[in-house]
Tab-separated table of C-alpha atoms and ligand atoms in Angstrom:
chain	number	residue	atom	x	y	z
A	1	MET	CA	0.000	0.000	0.000
A	2	THR	CA	1.168	3.528	-0.733
A	3	LEU	CA	1.309	5.762	2.337
A	4	ASN	CA	0.567	9.494	2.358
A	5	ASP	CA	4.302	10.256	2.113
A	6	GLY	CA	4.767	8.077	-0.995
A	7	SER	CA	6.411	5.097	0.755
A	8	VAL	CA	5.122	1.657	-0.185
A	9	ILE	CA	4.472	-0.643	2.786
A	10	PRO	CA	3.894	-4.407	2.491
A	11	GLN	CA	0.310	-4.828	3.656
A	12	PHE	CA	1.137	-8.064	5.453
A	13	GLY	CA	3.853	-8.772	7.999
A	14	LEU	CA	4.933	-10.431	11.241
A	15	GLY	CA	4.266	-8.970	14.694
A	16	VAL	CA	6.739	-9.918	17.424
A	17	TYR	CA	4.976	-8.747	20.587
A	18	HIS	CA	5.661	-11.185	23.464
A	19	VAL	CA	8.281	-13.065	21.450
A	20	PRO	CA	11.106	-13.710	23.954
A	21	ALA	CA	14.336	-11.908	23.044
A	22	ASP	CA	16.246	-15.171	22.668
A	23	ASP	CA	13.694	-16.638	20.249
A	24	THR	CA	13.280	-13.589	18.032
A	25	ALA	CA	16.223	-14.009	15.660
A	26	GLY	CA	15.192	-17.576	14.805
A	27	LEU	CA	11.557	-16.622	14.302
A	28	VAL	CA	12.340	-13.616	12.109
A	29	ARG	CA	14.777	-15.654	10.051
A	30	THR	CA	12.165	-18.394	9.499
A	31	ALA	CA	9.491	-15.850	8.571
A	32	LEU	CA	11.745	-14.020	6.099
A	33	GLN	CA	12.750	-17.302	4.513
A	34	LEU	CA	9.051	-18.158	4.113
A	35	GLY	CA	8.521	-14.862	2.302
A	36	TYR	CA	7.552	-12.326	4.978
A	37	ARG	CA	8.893	-8.857	4.147
A	38	HIS	CA	7.614	-6.740	7.051
A	39	VAL	CA	8.339	-6.991	10.786
A	40	ASP	CA	6.555	-4.980	13.482
A	41	THR	CA	8.506	-4.601	16.728
A	42	ALA	CA	8.782	-1.961	19.464
A	43	GLN	CA	11.355	-0.687	21.918
A	44	GLY	CA	9.051	-1.970	24.649
A	45	TYR	CA	9.118	-5.553	23.326
A	46	GLY	CA	12.802	-5.919	24.213
A	47	ASN	CA	13.549	-7.899	21.055
A	48	GLU	CA	14.822	-5.387	18.461
A	49	ALA	CA	18.313	-6.929	18.553
A	50	GLY	CA	16.776	-10.296	17.645
A	51	VAL	CA	14.902	-8.714	14.739
A	52	GLY	CA	18.169	-7.303	13.390
A	53	GLN	CA	19.979	-10.603	13.887
A	54	GLY	CA	17.180	-12.542	12.167
A	55	LEU	CA	17.325	-10.162	9.223
A	56	ARG	CA	21.067	-10.687	8.811
A	57	ASP	CA	20.777	-14.475	9.296
A	58	ALA	CA	18.061	-14.768	6.642
A	59	GLY	CA	20.339	-13.195	4.056
A	60	VAL	CA	17.547	-11.002	2.697
A	61	PRO	CA	18.718	-7.537	1.576
A	62	ARG	CA	17.848	-4.822	4.096
A	63	GLU	CA	16.067	-2.758	1.455
A	64	ASP	CA	13.668	-5.641	0.757
A	65	VAL	CA	12.324	-5.711	4.314
A	66	TRP	CA	10.050	-3.179	6.005
A	67	ILE	CA	10.894	-2.661	9.678
A	68	THR	CA	8.599	-0.817	12.054
A	69	THR	CA	9.522	0.015	15.625
A	70	LYS	CA	7.803	2.131	18.266
A	71	LEU	CA	8.966	4.731	20.745
A	72	ASP	CA	8.990	3.653	24.371
A	73	ASP	CA	6.574	5.488	26.668
A	74	GLY	CA	9.477	6.628	28.834
A	75	ALA	CA	11.252	8.383	25.945
A	76	HIS	CA	8.793	11.106	24.967
A	77	GLY	CA	10.084	14.629	24.288
A	78	TYR	CA	12.343	16.091	21.595
A	79	ASP	CA	15.775	14.962	22.802
A	80	ALA	CA	14.749	11.739	24.511
A	81	ALA	CA	12.928	10.516	21.384
A	82	GLN	CA	15.984	11.145	19.208
A	83	ARG	CA	18.272	9.307	21.605
A	84	ALA	CA	15.793	6.431	21.794
A	85	LEU	CA	15.698	6.137	18.008
A	86	ASP	CA	19.498	5.996	17.818
A	87	ALA	CA	19.496	3.224	20.428
A	88	SER	CA	16.940	1.288	18.338
A	89	LEU	CA	19.075	1.672	15.207
A	90	ARG	CA	22.068	0.287	17.108
A	91	ARG	CA	20.067	-2.691	18.408
A	92	LEU	CA	18.574	-3.403	14.978
A	93	GLY	CA	21.955	-2.930	13.301
A	94	THR	CA	20.526	-0.693	10.589
A	95	ASP	CA	20.935	2.959	9.604
A	96	HIS	CA	17.207	3.605	9.262
A	97	VAL	CA	13.806	2.198	10.162
A	98	ASP	CA	11.018	2.204	7.615
A	99	LEU	CA	8.371	3.323	10.096
A	100	PHE	CA	8.694	4.798	13.560
A	101	LEU	CA	5.554	5.084	15.680
A	102	VAL	CA	4.706	6.911	18.877
A	103	HIS	CA	3.565	3.765	20.712
A	104	ARG	CA	0.814	5.555	22.610
A	105	PRO	CA	-0.144	9.111	23.529
A	106	GLY	CA	1.652	10.538	26.544
A	107	GLU	CA	3.545	13.531	27.807
A	108	ALA	CA	4.866	16.150	25.386
A	109	ASP	CA	3.350	14.574	22.290
A	110	VAL	CA	3.880	17.692	20.185
A	111	GLU	CA	7.587	17.902	21.084
A	112	THR	CA	7.952	14.185	20.375
A	113	TRP	CA	6.258	14.661	17.010
A	114	ARG	CA	8.647	17.524	16.126
A	115	ALA	CA	11.486	15.104	16.770
A	116	PHE	CA	9.803	12.555	14.469
A	117	ALA	CA	9.615	15.158	11.699
A	118	ALA	CA	13.346	15.846	12.142
A	119	MET	CA	14.184	12.124	12.051
A	120	ARG	CA	12.255	11.759	8.821
A	121	ALA	CA	13.989	14.791	7.331
A	122	ASP	CA	17.468	13.417	8.071
A	123	GLY	CA	16.604	9.917	6.770
A	124	ARG	CA	16.971	7.885	9.966
A	125	VAL	CA	13.264	7.167	9.603
A	126	ARG	CA	11.445	6.802	6.271
A	127	SER	CA	7.860	7.190	7.534
A	128	VAL	CA	6.420	8.462	10.807
A	129	GLY	CA	3.190	7.452	12.485
A	130	VAL	CA	1.322	6.926	15.711
A	131	SER	CA	-0.378	4.093	17.559
A	132	ASN	CA	-3.398	4.053	19.850
A	133	PHE	CA	-4.155	7.720	19.071
A	134	GLY	CA	-7.636	9.232	18.833
A	135	ARG	CA	-8.757	12.023	16.546
A	136	ARG	CA	-8.007	14.826	18.965
A	137	GLY	CA	-4.490	13.595	19.616
A	138	ILE	CA	-3.740	13.369	15.896
A	139	GLU	CA	-5.253	16.775	15.124
A	140	GLN	CA	-3.077	18.308	17.835
A	141	LEU	CA	0.058	16.945	16.142
A	142	VAL	CA	-1.031	18.119	12.691
A	143	ASP	CA	-2.000	21.599	13.943
A	144	ALA	CA	1.368	22.062	15.625
A	145	THR	CA	3.649	20.679	12.899
A	146	GLY	CA	1.733	20.247	9.626
A	147	VAL	CA	2.960	16.633	9.511
A	148	VAL	CA	0.137	14.105	9.109
A	149	PRO	CA	1.004	10.650	10.498
A	150	ALA	CA	1.395	8.070	7.718
A	151	VAL	CA	-0.345	5.422	9.846
A	152	ASN	CA	-2.273	4.968	13.063
A	153	GLN	CA	-1.877	1.478	14.523
A	154	ILE	CA	-5.007	0.593	16.490
A	155	ARG	CA	-6.804	-2.487	17.775
A	156	VAL	CA	-9.077	-3.085	14.815
A	157	ASN	CA	-10.607	-6.420	13.810
A	158	PRO	CA	-14.057	-7.661	12.735
A	159	ARG	CA	-15.341	-7.542	16.373
A	160	THR	CA	-14.241	-3.919	16.831
A	161	PRO	CA	-14.006	-2.427	13.319
A	162	HIS	CA	-13.766	1.217	14.513
A	163	ARG	CA	-15.735	2.434	11.541
A	164	GLY	CA	-15.786	6.078	12.676
A	165	MET	CA	-12.038	6.145	13.222
A	166	ARG	CA	-11.476	4.492	9.854
A	167	ARG	CA	-13.579	7.170	8.136
A	168	TYR	CA	-11.480	9.808	9.868
A	169	HIS	CA	-8.264	8.072	8.750
A	170	ARG	CA	-9.488	7.995	5.148
A	171	ARG	CA	-10.377	11.695	5.248
A	172	ARG	CA	-6.904	12.498	6.566
A	173	GLY	CA	-5.090	10.056	4.244
A	174	ILE	CA	-3.865	7.991	7.209
A	175	THR	CA	-3.407	4.239	6.689
A	176	THR	CA	-4.927	2.016	9.369
A	177	GLU	CA	-2.718	-0.689	10.836
A	178	SER	CA	-4.363	-3.412	12.923
A	179	TRP	CA	-2.751	-4.650	16.062
A	180	GLY	CA	-4.169	-7.934	17.340
A	181	PRO	CA	-5.877	-8.693	13.985
A	182	LEU	CA	-6.971	-12.124	15.272
A	183	ARG	CA	-7.940	-10.679	18.682
A	184	GLU	CA	-4.921	-12.506	20.056
A	185	GLY	CA	-6.104	-15.691	18.330
A	186	ARG	CA	-9.632	-15.731	19.788
A	187	LEU	CA	-11.387	-14.930	16.497
A	188	THR	CA	-10.093	-18.158	14.982
A	189	THR	CA	-12.684	-20.152	16.961
A	190	HIS	CA	-15.602	-17.813	16.206
A	191	PRO	CA	-18.528	-19.641	14.527
A	192	ILE	CA	-18.773	-17.086	11.690
A	193	ALA	CA	-15.059	-17.393	10.934
A	194	ARG	CA	-15.415	-21.171	10.895
A	195	ARG	CA	-18.442	-21.064	8.606
A	196	VAL	CA	-16.856	-18.704	6.063
A	197	ALA	CA	-13.622	-20.693	6.217
A	198	ALA	CA	-15.462	-23.934	5.469
A	199	ARG	CA	-17.278	-22.277	2.558
A	200	VAL	CA	-14.094	-21.027	0.877
A	201	GLY	CA	-11.903	-23.985	1.824
A	202	ARG	CA	-9.508	-21.959	3.981
A	203	THR	CA	-8.772	-21.708	7.708
A	204	PRO	CA	-10.548	-19.297	10.081
A	205	ALA	CA	-7.305	-17.334	10.588
A	206	GLN	CA	-6.901	-16.939	6.834
A	207	VAL	CA	-10.388	-15.559	6.264
A	208	ILE	CA	-10.067	-13.091	9.158
A	209	LEU	CA	-6.700	-11.872	7.852
A	210	ARG	CA	-8.107	-11.691	4.330
A	211	TRP	CA	-10.975	-9.539	5.652
A	212	HIS	CA	-8.374	-7.025	6.894
A	213	LEU	CA	-6.570	-6.971	3.537
A	214	GLN	CA	-9.797	-6.370	1.623
A	215	ARG	CA	-10.755	-3.565	4.053
A	216	GLY	CA	-7.449	-1.862	3.216
A	217	ILE	CA	-5.896	-2.493	6.634
A	218	VAL	CA	-2.233	-3.394	7.243
A	219	VAL	CA	-1.843	-6.605	9.336
A	220	PHE	CA	1.033	-8.404	11.037
A	221	PRO	CA	-0.313	-11.385	12.982
A	222	LYS	CA	2.019	-12.955	15.489
A	223	SER	CA	2.800	-16.639	15.576
A	224	ALA	CA	5.812	-18.554	16.802
A	225	ASP	CA	4.753	-21.716	14.961
A	226	PRO	CA	6.254	-22.261	11.474
A	227	GLY	CA	3.086	-23.981	10.245
A	228	ARG	CA	0.936	-21.026	11.296
A	229	LEU	CA	3.453	-18.553	9.872
A	230	ALA	CA	2.981	-20.214	6.486
A	231	GLU	CA	-0.797	-20.455	6.943
A	232	ASN	CA	-1.112	-16.741	7.758
A	233	LEU	CA	1.023	-15.773	4.786
A	234	ALA	CA	-1.088	-17.752	2.298
A	235	ILE	CA	-3.880	-15.206	1.913
A	236	THR	CA	-3.103	-13.567	-1.408
A	237	ASP	CA	-4.429	-16.293	-3.723
A	238	PHE	CA	-8.132	-16.061	-2.882
A	239	THR	CA	-10.782	-13.359	-2.521
A	240	LEU	CA	-13.770	-13.141	-0.209
A	241	SER	CA	-17.014	-12.278	-1.973
A	242	ARG	CA	-19.162	-9.341	-0.852
A	243	ARG	CA	-21.412	-11.800	0.923
A	244	GLU	CA	-18.523	-13.433	2.766
A	245	MET	CA	-17.124	-10.017	3.770
A	246	ALA	CA	-20.604	-8.993	4.992
A	247	ALA	CA	-20.881	-12.217	7.018
A	248	ILE	CA	-17.588	-11.437	8.754
A	249	ASP	CA	-18.751	-7.837	9.328
A	250	LEU	CA	-21.621	-9.296	11.381
A	251	MET	CA	-19.106	-10.446	13.996
A	252	ARG	CA	-19.226	-6.932	15.406
A	253	ARG	CA	-22.770	-7.551	16.644
A	254	TRP	CA	-21.854	-10.615	18.685
A	255	LYS	CA	-21.735	-10.234	22.455
B	301	NAD	P1	-2.789	-11.481	17.082
B	301	NAD	O1	-4.209	-11.089	16.890
B	301	NAD	O2	-1.829	-11.398	15.971
B	301	NAD	O3	-2.838	-12.935	17.680
B	301	NAD	C1	-1.673	-13.673	17.905
B	301	NAD	C2	-2.043	-15.020	18.508
B	301	NAD	O4	-2.984	-15.667	17.655
B	301	NAD	C3	-0.848	-15.949	18.567
B	301	NAD	O5	-0.172	-15.812	19.791
B	301	NAD	C4	-1.457	-17.306	18.384
B	301	NAD	O6	-1.835	-17.809	19.642
B	301	NAD	C5	-2.713	-17.038	17.578
B	301	NAD	N1	-2.563	-17.382	16.147
B	301	NAD	C6	-1.723	-16.844	15.215
B	301	NAD	N2	-1.896	-17.423	14.014
B	301	NAD	C7	-2.877	-18.343	14.184
B	301	NAD	C8	-3.494	-19.264	13.303
B	301	NAD	N3	-3.138	-19.332	12.016
B	301	NAD	N4	-4.466	-20.074	13.814
B	301	NAD	C9	-4.829	-19.997	15.097
B	301	NAD	N5	-4.282	-19.148	15.988
B	301	NAD	C10	-3.304	-18.326	15.532
B	301	NAD	O7	-2.261	-10.660	18.372
B	301	NAD	P2	-0.948	-9.845	18.742
B	301	NAD	O8	0.279	-10.634	18.636
B	301	NAD	O9	-1.219	-9.221	20.065
B	301	NAD	O10	-0.924	-8.672	17.650
B	301	NAD	C11	-0.150	-8.723	16.473
B	301	NAD	C12	0.934	-7.686	16.522
B	301	NAD	O11	0.393	-6.380	16.713
B	301	NAD	C13	1.898	-7.831	17.708
B	301	NAD	O12	2.778	-8.908	17.561
B	301	NAD	C14	2.537	-6.488	17.701
B	301	NAD	O13	3.504	-6.399	16.680
B	301	NAD	C15	1.349	-5.586	17.404
B	301	NAD	N6	0.745	-5.021	18.626
B	301	NAD	C16	0.776	-3.672	18.801
B	301	NAD	C17	0.185	-3.091	19.918
B	301	NAD	C18	0.191	-1.610	20.074
B	301	NAD	O14	-0.157	-1.093	21.138
B	301	NAD	N7	0.555	-0.869	19.047
B	301	NAD	C19	-0.421	-3.892	20.894
B	301	NAD	C20	-0.448	-5.271	20.701
B	301	NAD	C21	0.129	-5.820	19.552
């Protein structure tokens, strides 16, 4: 997908939240060898060094892989954010990240966002965005700096589609990223997901992830299991019909 700053982000990737530091390099290497080209990490996950190691071990050129990381809550503010980015670059072993996000709103958001604009200008970061922000928080950043976030990473999935927020994102040209696209795995046992999956001859996880792709949402489900990594990746060779998409939309009405 093309972001509002012209960068092209792979719409599908691997999330590494809760992946232990010691397991991360192996997991990232496996995923990249399977064909993943996007990894979503964060300073707070404590596994950026493993992401960098996995990238080098896989032997995939750096420029072929999209790496997102997120600013730690304790590093808000102009100078602290810049220092925190440099520490991330050292841990990842790279001279730039493709996307740097403010992990969640906090103190001094405007000063932090000015630092993000500077990081983008000097090339240490290709695209800048936010996570877990509401409209007011985003408007405050845009009013102060004129820089519109390229993405907002929020907890969106068929149970909580955040339709109002998505309309706002579209109006502003902000791409929606979904964290927890499978609702931490729980949606894979939902009766609607099972029914649609049976109809199209796919797995419940695949139809839920496919729903995100067809709604124009960026996803990076987490799995530590090589079989599931491959399963989650195999969602580009089928399409859900309007009826199947509408059936999955109905999940939002379930208690
Ligand atoms: P997810 O919805 O991706 O669910 C992951 C869980 O689903 C796995 O632990 C596994 O148990 C299960 N699963 C994965 N593939 C499956 C399959 N094919 N079949 C059945 N079960 C399967 O949840 P997540 O890991 O919390 O979210 C994904 C990523 O989003 C994270 O790794 C992280 O990168 C990001 N994230 C960001 C924030 C934020 O505040 N910005 C918060 C949470 C997560």
